[in-house]
Amino acid sequence: GATETSRRRLAASGGAGPGCDLGHTGPLCEWCVSDEQYFSRAERGCVDCPTTGRFGILAGVVVVLAGTGLVLYRVLARAEAWGRLRARLVIGESQVGFQPKFKILVSFYQVAATLGPVYGVRLHEDFTRWTDFIDAISFDLLGLTYPDACIGSMAERLLLAGLWPIASIMLGGAAIACYALAEWLLSGRADSLRREFVRATLRHLLYWAILVAYLVLPSVSRSIFKAKQCESFDINAFTGERRSYLVADLEVLCRSDDEMYRGLDAYFWAFFVLWPVLVPLVLLCLLLWIRRDVRALRVTRLSRACRFLWRDYNASCHYWELADLYRKLFLASLVLFIQTDDGSSKLLRLIVASVVSALFLTALALVKPFKRFDDFYLACTANLLLTCCFVLGTVVQI
């Protein structure tokens, strides 16, 4: 409409000036004039948006893989060789400890992936080509499958960012429930065992919900904070006048009198309460509920369903997973509350992140929460590397 056209003309004349290629505009010439294109850093220009059929193809692939996995599991579960292999895998996992190492590495990469978008540290392209795989470990499903600029308005992106994990939990829960129902019907067991099947299904549903929430919470929170992440640009070299735009959508001016910017507040605060506030609070309540069982080394139905949160730590430190989760939340998203107008090009976020990482590393070294020493050393190494990344990022920014 007329408002959108005026925004584009305003941004092009005030932020970019002459020098942008045809079809490019915006403060850094990284904004495509056409709504059917998005700016690709790999291509160094505007490219056409992929068709929406990509979502259908992705959903079909996921359904086929999930169905194939369930069928194979059902067939192999009856084979004796599978039983022996499964026993060996359980023994190998207990000896090596894959789960804590997986969580440590995922946590490291989820925070390291924010150096550019959150802290404004731009590395050379020759280096970032070797670190692109970090984006996959961030578990940002929308960012990995479809460009943000092609999804729609900023409000629509916030809705998708805040709701797709809930849809994943529901779809996974439906698949678990259907599998449990089919297994119970095919087993021919008496109705007296139905309650046990229901309890086992609920336990698997809770485990699945905890796993999804743990993996996506940092990336979802960072997507929500895109509604507040702004960056200012010089629009007049002689007067020093600057104008601040929303980094995720350069059509939005970061001003209280801007209608589009004020319209994002309701979405932001609703999803902020849902994800960075309520999700850790629910996990905290679960850990408080089972704390006596964990410390007494009693395995109950609820403690078994929550084992992803406490199994890797000493009984007295079963809460450590939540402390690490808050650390990731702060470094990956909550730090965006600092200098929301132009923080991605300032040093304060990097300094705060360096201090927080150093303090957490000190607490980790003093508490020693892990059961296994190799996990403890790996966690210390990962946090030390993160601290060095923030310190070096400060040097790069200077």
mmCIF file of C-alpha atoms in Angstrom:
data_model
loop_
_atom_site.group_PDB
_atom_site.id
_atom_site.type_symbol
_atom_site.label_atom_id
_atom_site.label_comp_id
_atom_site.label_asym_id
_atom_site.label_seq_id
_atom_site.Cartn_x
_atom_site.Cartn_y
_atom_site.Cartn_z
ATOM 1 C CA GLY A 1 0.000 0.000 0.000
ATOM 2 C CA ALA A 2 0.950 3.636 0.170
ATOM 3 C CA THR A 3 2.465 3.288 3.643
ATOM 4 C CA GLU A 4 4.721 0.432 2.549
ATOM 5 C CA THR A 5 5.814 2.325 -0.570
ATOM 6 C CA SER A 6 6.640 5.413 1.463
ATOM 7 C CA ARG A 7 8.652 3.281 3.880
ATOM 8 C CA ARG A 8 10.675 1.824 1.028
ATOM 9 C CA ARG A 9 11.342 5.251 -0.468
ATOM 10 C CA LEU A 10 12.221 6.642 2.950
ATOM 11 C CA ALA A 11 14.645 3.823 3.693
ATOM 12 C CA ALA A 12 16.234 3.980 0.260
ATOM 13 C CA SER A 13 16.732 7.717 0.280
ATOM 14 C CA GLY A 14 17.740 8.046 3.921
ATOM 15 C CA GLY A 15 19.725 4.896 4.676
ATOM 16 C CA ALA A 16 21.226 3.598 1.461
ATOM 17 C CA GLY A 17 21.722 6.537 -0.822
ATOM 18 C CA PRO A 18 23.302 5.950 -4.207
ATOM 19 C CA GLY A 19 25.333 2.840 -4.918
ATOM 20 C CA CYS A 20 22.796 0.028 -4.478
ATOM 21 C CA ASP A 21 22.314 -2.433 -7.315
ATOM 22 C CA LEU A 22 19.023 -2.647 -9.137
ATOM 23 C CA GLY A 23 16.349 -4.193 -6.925
ATOM 24 C CA HIS A 24 18.298 -3.513 -3.717
ATOM 25 C CA THR A 25 17.658 -0.817 -1.163
ATOM 26 C CA GLY A 26 17.825 -0.234 2.572
ATOM 27 C CA PRO A 27 20.557 1.110 4.857
ATOM 28 C CA LEU A 28 23.104 -1.556 3.811
ATOM 29 C CA CYS A 29 21.675 -2.334 0.365
ATOM 30 C CA GLU A 30 20.632 -5.684 1.834
ATOM 31 C CA TRP A 31 16.904 -5.159 1.446
ATOM 32 C CA CYS A 32 15.071 -6.379 -1.627
ATOM 33 C CA VAL A 33 12.507 -4.095 -3.219
ATOM 34 C CA SER A 34 10.383 -7.026 -4.385
ATOM 35 C CA ASP A 35 8.325 -8.873 -1.782
ATOM 36 C CA GLU A 36 8.969 -12.100 -3.707
ATOM 37 C CA GLN A 37 12.728 -11.944 -3.149
ATOM 38 C CA TYR A 38 15.080 -12.098 -0.183
ATOM 39 C CA PHE A 39 18.691 -11.044 0.289
ATOM 40 C CA SER A 40 21.123 -13.960 0.284
ATOM 41 C CA ARG A 41 24.574 -13.377 1.730
ATOM 42 C CA ALA A 42 25.826 -16.469 -0.060
ATOM 43 C CA GLU A 43 24.703 -15.095 -3.429
ATOM 44 C CA ARG A 44 25.508 -11.505 -2.389
ATOM 45 C CA GLY A 45 22.236 -10.247 -3.768
ATOM 46 C CA CYS A 46 18.489 -10.694 -3.998
ATOM 47 C CA VAL A 47 17.214 -14.095 -5.086
ATOM 48 C CA ASP A 48 13.698 -15.424 -5.624
ATOM 49 C CA CYS A 49 11.876 -16.876 -2.644
ATOM 50 C CA PRO A 50 11.463 -20.671 -2.728
ATOM 51 C CA THR A 51 8.019 -22.047 -3.387
ATOM 52 C CA THR A 52 5.776 -22.898 -0.445
ATOM 53 C CA GLY A 53 5.845 -26.504 -1.641
ATOM 54 C CA ARG A 54 9.106 -26.857 0.280
ATOM 55 C CA PHE A 55 7.095 -27.112 3.495
ATOM 56 C CA GLY A 56 4.979 -29.891 2.025
ATOM 57 C CA ILE A 57 8.051 -31.781 0.846
ATOM 58 C CA LEU A 58 9.709 -31.375 4.248
ATOM 59 C CA ALA A 59 6.573 -32.547 6.070
ATOM 60 C CA GLY A 60 6.270 -35.539 3.729
ATOM 61 C CA VAL A 61 9.897 -36.523 4.291
ATOM 62 C CA VAL A 62 9.468 -36.280 8.068
ATOM 63 C CA VAL A 63 6.293 -38.399 8.007
ATOM 64 C CA VAL A 64 7.883 -41.045 5.761
ATOM 65 C CA LEU A 65 11.017 -41.250 7.884
ATOM 66 C CA ALA A 66 9.004 -41.448 11.095
ATOM 67 C CA GLY A 67 6.744 -44.156 9.680
ATOM 68 C CA THR A 68 9.684 -46.143 8.355
ATOM 69 C CA GLY A 69 11.428 -45.890 11.705
ATOM 70 C CA LEU A 70 8.389 -47.126 13.596
ATOM 71 C CA VAL A 71 7.911 -50.061 11.225
ATOM 72 C CA LEU A 72 11.580 -51.034 11.445
ATOM 73 C CA TYR A 73 11.516 -50.746 15.226
ATOM 74 C CA ARG A 74 8.416 -52.933 15.374
ATOM 75 C CA VAL A 75 9.964 -55.588 13.115
ATOM 76 C CA LEU A 76 13.416 -55.556 14.665
ATOM 77 C CA ALA A 77 12.062 -55.593 18.217
ATOM 78 C CA ARG A 78 11.059 -59.228 17.702
ATOM 79 C CA ALA A 79 14.485 -60.333 16.453
ATOM 80 C CA GLU A 80 17.005 -61.787 18.882
ATOM 81 C CA ALA A 81 19.899 -60.062 17.130
ATOM 82 C CA TRP A 82 18.236 -56.701 17.746
ATOM 83 C CA GLY A 83 17.945 -57.495 21.449
ATOM 84 C CA ARG A 84 21.650 -58.245 21.684
ATOM 85 C CA LEU A 85 22.525 -55.104 19.694
ATOM 86 C CA ARG A 86 20.296 -52.972 21.875
ATOM 87 C CA ALA A 87 21.922 -54.365 25.017
ATOM 88 C CA ARG A 88 25.360 -53.550 23.619
ATOM 89 C CA LEU A 89 24.258 -50.016 22.762
ATOM 90 C CA VAL A 90 22.950 -49.491 26.290
ATOM 91 C CA ILE A 91 26.239 -50.727 27.748
ATOM 92 C CA GLY A 92 28.231 -48.536 25.342
ATOM 93 C CA GLU A 93 26.161 -45.481 26.208
ATOM 94 C CA SER A 94 26.661 -46.057 29.923
ATOM 95 C CA GLN A 95 30.423 -46.404 29.429
ATOM 96 C CA VAL A 96 30.905 -43.425 27.108
ATOM 97 C CA GLY A 97 28.036 -41.146 28.198
ATOM 98 C CA PHE A 98 26.737 -39.845 24.879
ATOM 99 C CA GLN A 99 23.875 -37.785 26.300
ATOM 100 C CA PRO A 100 25.868 -35.318 28.448
ATOM 101 C CA LYS A 101 28.430 -34.815 25.707
ATOM 102 C CA PHE A 102 25.667 -34.213 23.185
ATOM 103 C CA LYS A 103 24.069 -31.594 25.435
ATOM 104 C CA ILE A 104 27.380 -29.844 26.104
ATOM 105 C CA LEU A 105 28.228 -29.592 22.403
ATOM 106 C CA VAL A 106 24.735 -28.453 21.444
ATOM 107 C CA SER A 107 24.787 -25.789 24.167
ATOM 108 C CA PHE A 108 28.176 -24.560 22.984
ATOM 109 C CA TYR A 109 27.131 -24.231 19.347
ATOM 110 C CA GLN A 110 23.777 -22.651 20.196
ATOM 111 C CA VAL A 111 25.554 -19.814 21.993
ATOM 112 C CA ALA A 112 28.470 -19.570 19.545
ATOM 113 C CA ALA A 113 26.003 -19.154 16.658
ATOM 114 C CA THR A 114 24.817 -15.852 18.168
ATOM 115 C CA LEU A 115 28.151 -14.040 17.817
ATOM 116 C CA GLY A 116 27.054 -12.477 14.536
ATOM 117 C CA PRO A 117 23.304 -11.792 14.874
ATOM 118 C CA VAL A 118 23.305 -10.890 18.587
ATOM 119 C CA TYR A 119 26.759 -9.424 19.259
ATOM 120 C CA GLY A 120 27.549 -7.958 15.843
ATOM 121 C CA VAL A 121 30.832 -9.833 15.411
ATOM 122 C CA ARG A 122 31.289 -10.301 11.668
ATOM 123 C CA LEU A 123 33.886 -12.873 10.720
ATOM 124 C CA HIS A 124 35.565 -13.281 7.355
ATOM 125 C CA GLU A 125 33.639 -15.285 4.754
ATOM 126 C CA ASP A 126 36.473 -17.808 4.381
ATOM 127 C CA PHE A 127 35.978 -18.707 8.033
ATOM 128 C CA THR A 128 32.168 -18.665 8.124
ATOM 129 C CA ARG A 129 32.020 -21.181 5.261
ATOM 130 C CA TRP A 130 33.502 -23.744 7.634
ATOM 131 C CA THR A 131 31.106 -22.843 10.463
ATOM 132 C CA ASP A 132 27.786 -22.868 8.590
ATOM 133 C CA PHE A 133 26.945 -26.228 10.140
ATOM 134 C CA ILE A 134 26.444 -24.391 13.435
ATOM 135 C CA ASP A 135 23.140 -23.062 12.080
ATOM 136 C CA ALA A 136 21.784 -26.617 11.875
ATOM 137 C CA ILE A 137 22.646 -27.294 15.532
ATOM 138 C CA SER A 138 20.764 -24.157 16.603
ATOM 139 C CA PHE A 139 17.484 -26.021 15.862
ATOM 140 C CA ASP A 140 15.952 -22.944 14.235
ATOM 141 C CA LEU A 141 13.533 -24.876 12.015
ATOM 142 C CA LEU A 142 12.058 -21.870 10.226
ATOM 143 C CA GLY A 143 15.429 -20.258 9.546
ATOM 144 C CA LEU A 144 16.818 -23.509 8.155
ATOM 145 C CA THR A 145 13.892 -24.322 5.867
ATOM 146 C CA TYR A 146 12.567 -20.978 4.647
ATOM 147 C CA PRO A 147 13.985 -17.406 4.528
ATOM 148 C CA ASP A 148 12.425 -15.050 7.056
ATOM 149 C CA ALA A 149 11.788 -12.320 4.481
ATOM 150 C CA CYS A 150 9.653 -14.719 2.420
ATOM 151 C CA ILE A 151 7.349 -15.802 5.241
ATOM 152 C CA GLY A 152 5.399 -12.563 5.502
ATOM 153 C CA SER A 153 5.120 -9.666 7.910
ATOM 154 C CA MET A 154 7.056 -9.537 11.157
ATOM 155 C CA ALA A 155 3.913 -10.362 13.123
ATOM 156 C CA GLU A 156 3.396 -13.526 11.071
ATOM 157 C CA ARG A 157 7.017 -14.545 11.650
ATOM 158 C CA LEU A 158 6.627 -14.116 15.400
ATOM 159 C CA LEU A 159 3.505 -16.280 15.372
ATOM 160 C CA LEU A 160 5.305 -19.053 13.489
ATOM 161 C CA ALA A 161 8.427 -18.780 15.664
ATOM 162 C CA GLY A 162 6.412 -19.069 18.860
ATOM 163 C CA LEU A 163 3.965 -21.775 17.783
ATOM 164 C CA TRP A 164 5.917 -24.280 15.668
ATOM 165 C CA PRO A 165 7.589 -25.966 18.694
ATOM 166 C CA ILE A 166 4.147 -26.452 20.248
ATOM 167 C CA ALA A 167 2.955 -28.027 17.005
ATOM 168 C CA SER A 168 6.020 -30.302 17.017
ATOM 169 C CA ILE A 169 5.282 -31.420 20.568
ATOM 170 C CA MET A 170 1.650 -32.118 19.667
ATOM 171 C CA LEU A 171 2.522 -34.035 16.488
ATOM 172 C CA GLY A 172 5.168 -36.070 18.280
ATOM 173 C CA GLY A 173 2.762 -36.731 21.123
ATOM 174 C CA ALA A 174 0.082 -37.881 18.687
ATOM 175 C CA ALA A 175 2.563 -40.260 17.044
ATOM 176 C CA ILE A 176 3.600 -41.686 20.430
ATOM 177 C CA ALA A 177 -0.029 -42.138 21.473
ATOM 178 C CA CYS A 178 -0.950 -43.842 18.182
ATOM 179 C CA TYR A 179 2.014 -46.185 18.451
ATOM 180 C CA ALA A 180 1.153 -47.077 22.057
ATOM 181 C CA LEU A 181 -2.479 -47.710 21.086
ATOM 182 C CA ALA A 182 -1.482 -49.932 18.174
ATOM 183 C CA GLU A 183 0.981 -51.850 20.355
ATOM 184 C CA TRP A 184 -1.673 -52.424 23.031
ATOM 185 C CA LEU A 185 -4.274 -53.572 20.501
ATOM 186 C CA LEU A 186 -1.861 -55.945 18.776
ATOM 187 C CA SER A 187 -0.554 -57.361 22.031
ATOM 188 C CA GLY A 188 -3.937 -58.828 22.961
ATOM 189 C CA ARG A 189 -3.383 -58.080 26.632
ATOM 190 C CA ALA A 190 -6.196 -57.807 29.125
ATOM 191 C CA ASP A 191 -7.946 -54.559 29.906
ATOM 192 C CA SER A 192 -6.368 -54.624 33.348
ATOM 193 C CA LEU A 193 -3.059 -53.624 31.783
ATOM 194 C CA ARG A 194 -4.554 -50.635 29.989
ATOM 195 C CA ARG A 195 -3.717 -48.282 32.850
ATOM 196 C CA GLU A 196 -0.055 -49.299 32.666
ATOM 197 C CA PHE A 197 -0.002 -48.524 28.941
ATOM 198 C CA VAL A 198 -1.542 -45.114 29.610
ATOM 199 C CA ARG A 199 1.080 -44.314 32.255
ATOM 200 C CA ALA A 200 3.915 -45.403 29.984
ATOM 201 C CA THR A 201 2.525 -43.255 27.160
ATOM 202 C CA LEU A 202 2.232 -40.198 29.407
ATOM 203 C CA ARG A 203 5.797 -40.762 30.574
ATOM 204 C CA HIS A 204 7.017 -40.835 26.952
ATOM 205 C CA LEU A 205 4.987 -37.721 26.122
ATOM 206 C CA LEU A 206 6.573 -35.795 28.989
ATOM 207 C CA TYR A 207 10.045 -36.923 27.966
ATOM 208 C CA TRP A 208 9.381 -35.808 24.369
ATOM 209 C CA ALA A 209 8.074 -32.403 25.489
ATOM 210 C CA ILE A 210 11.130 -31.840 27.716
ATOM 211 C CA LEU A 211 13.485 -32.836 24.885
ATOM 212 C CA VAL A 212 11.868 -30.486 22.348
ATOM 213 C CA ALA A 213 11.729 -27.592 24.818
ATOM 214 C CA TYR A 214 15.381 -28.079 25.741
ATOM 215 C CA LEU A 215 16.572 -28.124 22.124
ATOM 216 C CA VAL A 216 14.529 -25.226 20.722
ATOM 217 C CA LEU A 217 14.258 -22.827 23.686
ATOM 218 C CA PRO A 218 17.387 -20.720 22.879
ATOM 219 C CA SER A 219 16.599 -20.388 19.159
ATOM 220 C CA VAL A 220 12.890 -19.708 19.714
ATOM 221 C CA SER A 221 13.682 -17.072 22.332
ATOM 222 C CA ARG A 222 16.135 -15.413 19.960
ATOM 223 C CA SER A 223 13.491 -15.411 17.207
ATOM 224 C CA ILE A 224 11.050 -13.743 19.594
ATOM 225 C CA PHE A 225 13.595 -11.046 20.454
ATOM 226 C CA LYS A 226 13.846 -10.108 16.787
ATOM 227 C CA ALA A 227 10.829 -7.910 17.517
ATOM 228 C CA LYS A 228 13.108 -5.755 19.706
ATOM 229 C CA GLN A 229 16.461 -6.003 17.929
ATOM 230 C CA CYS A 230 17.112 -2.709 16.181
ATOM 231 C CA GLU A 231 20.115 -1.093 14.565
ATOM 232 C CA SER A 232 20.688 2.574 13.829
ATOM 233 C CA PHE A 233 22.214 3.985 10.656
ATOM 234 C CA ASP A 234 23.560 7.376 9.611
ATOM 235 C CA ILE A 235 21.106 9.095 7.294
ATOM 236 C CA ASN A 236 22.863 12.452 7.126
ATOM 237 C CA ALA A 237 26.638 12.653 7.268
ATOM 238 C CA PHE A 238 26.582 16.437 7.798
ATOM 239 C CA THR A 239 24.072 16.681 10.652
ATOM 240 C CA GLY A 240 24.884 13.307 12.232
ATOM 241 C CA GLU A 241 21.223 12.309 12.191
ATOM 242 C CA ARG A 242 20.591 8.600 12.681
ATOM 243 C CA ARG A 243 17.549 6.397 12.144
ATOM 244 C CA SER A 244 16.913 3.053 13.794
ATOM 245 C CA TYR A 245 15.351 0.103 11.945
ATOM 246 C CA LEU A 246 14.260 -3.361 13.006
ATOM 247 C CA VAL A 247 17.053 -5.690 11.886
ATOM 248 C CA ALA A 248 14.690 -8.517 10.942
ATOM 249 C CA ASP A 249 12.371 -6.243 8.934
ATOM 250 C CA LEU A 250 13.784 -3.012 7.601
ATOM 251 C CA GLU A 251 10.294 -1.782 6.811
ATOM 252 C CA VAL A 252 9.784 -1.184 10.542
ATOM 253 C CA LEU A 253 11.156 1.935 12.199
ATOM 254 C CA CYS A 254 12.112 1.472 15.848
ATOM 255 C CA ARG A 255 10.114 4.381 17.214
ATOM 256 C CA SER A 256 7.288 4.527 19.716
ATOM 257 C CA ASP A 257 5.130 6.451 17.251
ATOM 258 C CA ASP A 258 5.569 3.799 14.539
ATOM 259 C CA GLU A 259 2.347 1.797 14.163
ATOM 260 C CA MET A 260 4.002 -1.392 12.886
ATOM 261 C CA TYR A 261 6.610 -1.354 15.666
ATOM 262 C CA ARG A 262 3.997 -0.817 18.409
ATOM 263 C CA GLY A 263 1.874 -3.599 16.920
ATOM 264 C CA LEU A 264 4.614 -6.140 17.648
ATOM 265 C CA ASP A 265 4.563 -5.522 21.420
ATOM 266 C CA ALA A 266 1.596 -7.815 22.090
ATOM 267 C CA TYR A 267 3.185 -10.719 20.184
ATOM 268 C CA PHE A 268 6.556 -10.167 21.816
ATOM 269 C CA TRP A 269 5.367 -10.077 25.423
ATOM 270 C CA ALA A 270 2.948 -12.988 24.976
ATOM 271 C CA PHE A 271 5.655 -15.280 23.599
ATOM 272 C CA PHE A 272 8.238 -13.882 26.014
ATOM 273 C CA VAL A 273 6.076 -15.014 28.936
ATOM 274 C CA LEU A 274 5.406 -18.360 27.252
ATOM 275 C CA TRP A 275 8.982 -19.376 26.359
ATOM 276 C CA PRO A 276 11.768 -17.631 28.335
ATOM 277 C CA VAL A 277 9.583 -17.379 31.468
ATOM 278 C CA LEU A 278 7.063 -20.232 31.690
ATOM 279 C CA VAL A 279 9.097 -23.050 30.108
ATOM 280 C CA PRO A 280 12.054 -22.773 32.553
ATOM 281 C CA LEU A 281 9.546 -22.297 35.375
ATOM 282 C CA VAL A 282 7.782 -25.561 34.477
ATOM 283 C CA LEU A 283 11.115 -27.378 34.329
ATOM 284 C CA LEU A 284 12.013 -25.926 37.724
ATOM 285 C CA CYS A 285 8.729 -27.172 39.199
ATOM 286 C CA LEU A 286 9.397 -30.655 37.837
ATOM 287 C CA LEU A 287 12.876 -30.736 39.359
ATOM 288 C CA LEU A 288 11.558 -29.498 42.692
ATOM 289 C CA TRP A 289 8.833 -32.141 42.633
ATOM 290 C CA ILE A 290 11.276 -35.018 42.117
ATOM 291 C CA ARG A 291 14.208 -33.676 44.155
ATOM 292 C CA ARG A 292 13.657 -36.062 47.085
ATOM 293 C CA ASP A 293 13.438 -39.081 44.802
ATOM 294 C CA VAL A 294 16.583 -38.069 42.920
ATOM 295 C CA ARG A 295 18.587 -37.463 46.089
ATOM 296 C CA ALA A 296 17.376 -40.753 47.556
ATOM 297 C CA LEU A 297 18.229 -42.531 44.271
ATOM 298 C CA ARG A 298 14.629 -43.698 43.874
ATOM 299 C CA VAL A 299 13.350 -44.142 40.328
ATOM 300 C CA THR A 300 9.686 -43.184 40.092
ATOM 301 C CA ARG A 301 7.521 -42.711 37.008
ATOM 302 C CA LEU A 302 7.907 -38.940 37.080
ATOM 303 C CA SER A 303 11.630 -38.935 37.813
ATOM 304 C CA ARG A 304 12.163 -41.424 35.002
ATOM 305 C CA ALA A 305 10.217 -39.230 32.576
ATOM 306 C CA CYS A 306 12.384 -36.241 33.614
ATOM 307 C CA ARG A 307 15.682 -38.144 33.519
ATOM 308 C CA PHE A 308 16.917 -36.015 30.592
ATOM 309 C CA LEU A 309 17.252 -33.115 33.045
ATOM 310 C CA TRP A 310 19.058 -34.760 35.969
ATOM 311 C CA ARG A 311 20.589 -38.096 34.961
ATOM 312 C CA ASP A 312 24.026 -36.689 34.066
ATOM 313 C CA TYR A 313 24.620 -34.849 37.356
ATOM 314 C CA ASN A 314 25.339 -35.728 40.943
ATOM 315 C CA ALA A 315 22.248 -36.152 43.104
ATOM 316 C CA SER A 316 23.021 -32.965 45.031
ATOM 317 C CA CYS A 317 23.359 -30.985 41.772
ATOM 318 C CA HIS A 318 20.343 -32.263 39.886
ATOM 319 C CA TYR A 319 19.271 -28.638 39.327
ATOM 320 C CA TRP A 320 22.379 -27.791 37.271
ATOM 321 C CA GLU A 321 20.643 -28.316 33.929
ATOM 322 C CA LEU A 322 18.310 -25.446 34.734
ATOM 323 C CA ALA A 323 21.236 -23.177 35.642
ATOM 324 C CA ASP A 324 22.874 -23.995 32.322
ATOM 325 C CA LEU A 325 19.571 -23.353 30.537
ATOM 326 C CA TYR A 326 19.304 -19.881 32.057
ATOM 327 C CA ARG A 327 22.900 -19.213 30.994
ATOM 328 C CA LYS A 328 22.066 -20.111 27.387
ATOM 329 C CA LEU A 329 18.886 -18.049 27.492
ATOM 330 C CA PHE A 330 20.733 -14.991 28.736
ATOM 331 C CA LEU A 331 23.629 -15.237 26.284
ATOM 332 C CA ALA A 332 21.471 -16.125 23.253
ATOM 333 C CA SER A 333 18.435 -13.896 23.772
ATOM 334 C CA LEU A 334 17.978 -11.992 27.047
ATOM 335 C CA VAL A 335 21.157 -10.017 26.403
ATOM 336 C CA LEU A 336 19.242 -8.324 23.579
ATOM 337 C CA PHE A 337 17.542 -6.199 26.250
ATOM 338 C CA ILE A 338 20.871 -4.325 26.426
ATOM 339 C CA GLN A 339 20.960 -1.432 23.948
ATOM 340 C CA THR A 340 17.986 -2.503 21.876
ATOM 341 C CA ASP A 341 18.442 0.376 19.434
ATOM 342 C CA ASP A 342 21.973 -0.308 18.220
ATOM 343 C CA GLY A 343 23.356 -2.988 20.541
ATOM 344 C CA SER A 344 24.487 -5.292 17.757
ATOM 345 C CA SER A 345 27.230 -2.819 16.885
ATOM 346 C CA LYS A 346 28.321 -1.929 20.453
ATOM 347 C CA LEU A 347 30.711 -3.455 22.973
ATOM 348 C CA LEU A 348 28.495 -3.576 26.056
ATOM 349 C CA ARG A 349 26.811 -6.878 25.133
ATOM 350 C CA LEU A 350 30.164 -8.548 24.515
ATOM 351 C CA ILE A 351 31.558 -7.267 27.806
ATOM 352 C CA VAL A 352 28.507 -8.486 29.742
ATOM 353 C CA ALA A 353 28.620 -11.856 27.965
ATOM 354 C CA SER A 354 32.329 -12.226 28.756
ATOM 355 C CA VAL A 355 31.706 -11.554 32.455
ATOM 356 C CA VAL A 356 28.722 -13.923 32.630
ATOM 357 C CA SER A 357 30.628 -16.708 30.859
ATOM 358 C CA ALA A 358 33.633 -16.274 33.135
ATOM 359 C CA LEU A 359 31.441 -16.354 36.254
ATOM 360 C CA PHE A 360 29.608 -19.471 35.068
ATOM 361 C CA LEU A 361 32.919 -21.167 34.298
ATOM 362 C CA THR A 362 34.101 -20.368 37.827
ATOM 363 C CA ALA A 363 30.897 -21.766 39.337
ATOM 364 C CA LEU A 364 31.212 -24.884 37.178
ATOM 365 C CA ALA A 365 34.779 -25.457 38.364
ATOM 366 C CA LEU A 366 33.781 -25.048 42.011
ATOM 367 C CA VAL A 367 30.569 -27.085 42.022
ATOM 368 C CA LYS A 368 31.681 -29.943 39.704
ATOM 369 C CA PRO A 369 28.109 -31.115 39.068
ATOM 370 C CA PHE A 370 28.774 -33.913 36.557
ATOM 371 C CA LYS A 371 28.981 -37.561 37.531
ATOM 372 C CA ARG A 372 31.753 -38.258 35.018
ATOM 373 C CA PHE A 373 35.041 -36.370 35.015
ATOM 374 C CA ASP A 374 35.308 -36.435 31.216
ATOM 375 C CA ASP A 375 31.955 -34.630 30.974
ATOM 376 C CA PHE A 376 33.156 -32.102 33.537
ATOM 377 C CA TYR A 377 36.359 -31.422 31.579
ATOM 378 C CA LEU A 378 34.406 -31.131 28.299
ATOM 379 C CA ALA A 379 31.959 -28.660 29.869
ATOM 380 C CA CYS A 380 34.835 -26.568 31.261
ATOM 381 C CA THR A 381 36.537 -26.570 27.860
ATOM 382 C CA ALA A 382 33.336 -25.508 26.072
ATOM 383 C CA ASN A 383 32.688 -22.658 28.511
ATOM 384 C CA LEU A 384 36.310 -21.550 28.340
ATOM 385 C CA LEU A 385 36.100 -21.427 24.539
ATOM 386 C CA LEU A 386 32.907 -19.379 24.741
ATOM 387 C CA THR A 387 34.572 -16.931 27.113
ATOM 388 C CA CYS A 388 37.494 -16.622 24.714
ATOM 389 C CA CYS A 389 35.071 -16.075 21.809
ATOM 390 C CA PHE A 390 33.400 -13.170 23.601
ATOM 391 C CA VAL A 391 36.735 -11.660 24.615
ATOM 392 C CA LEU A 392 38.121 -11.974 21.094
ATOM 393 C CA GLY A 393 34.843 -10.576 19.756
ATOM 394 C CA THR A 394 35.412 -7.526 21.928
ATOM 395 C CA VAL A 395 38.888 -7.141 20.419
ATOM 396 C CA VAL A 396 37.458 -7.488 16.898
ATOM 397 C CA GLN A 397 34.828 -4.839 17.597
ATOM 398 C CA ILE A 398 37.431 -2.442 18.953
#
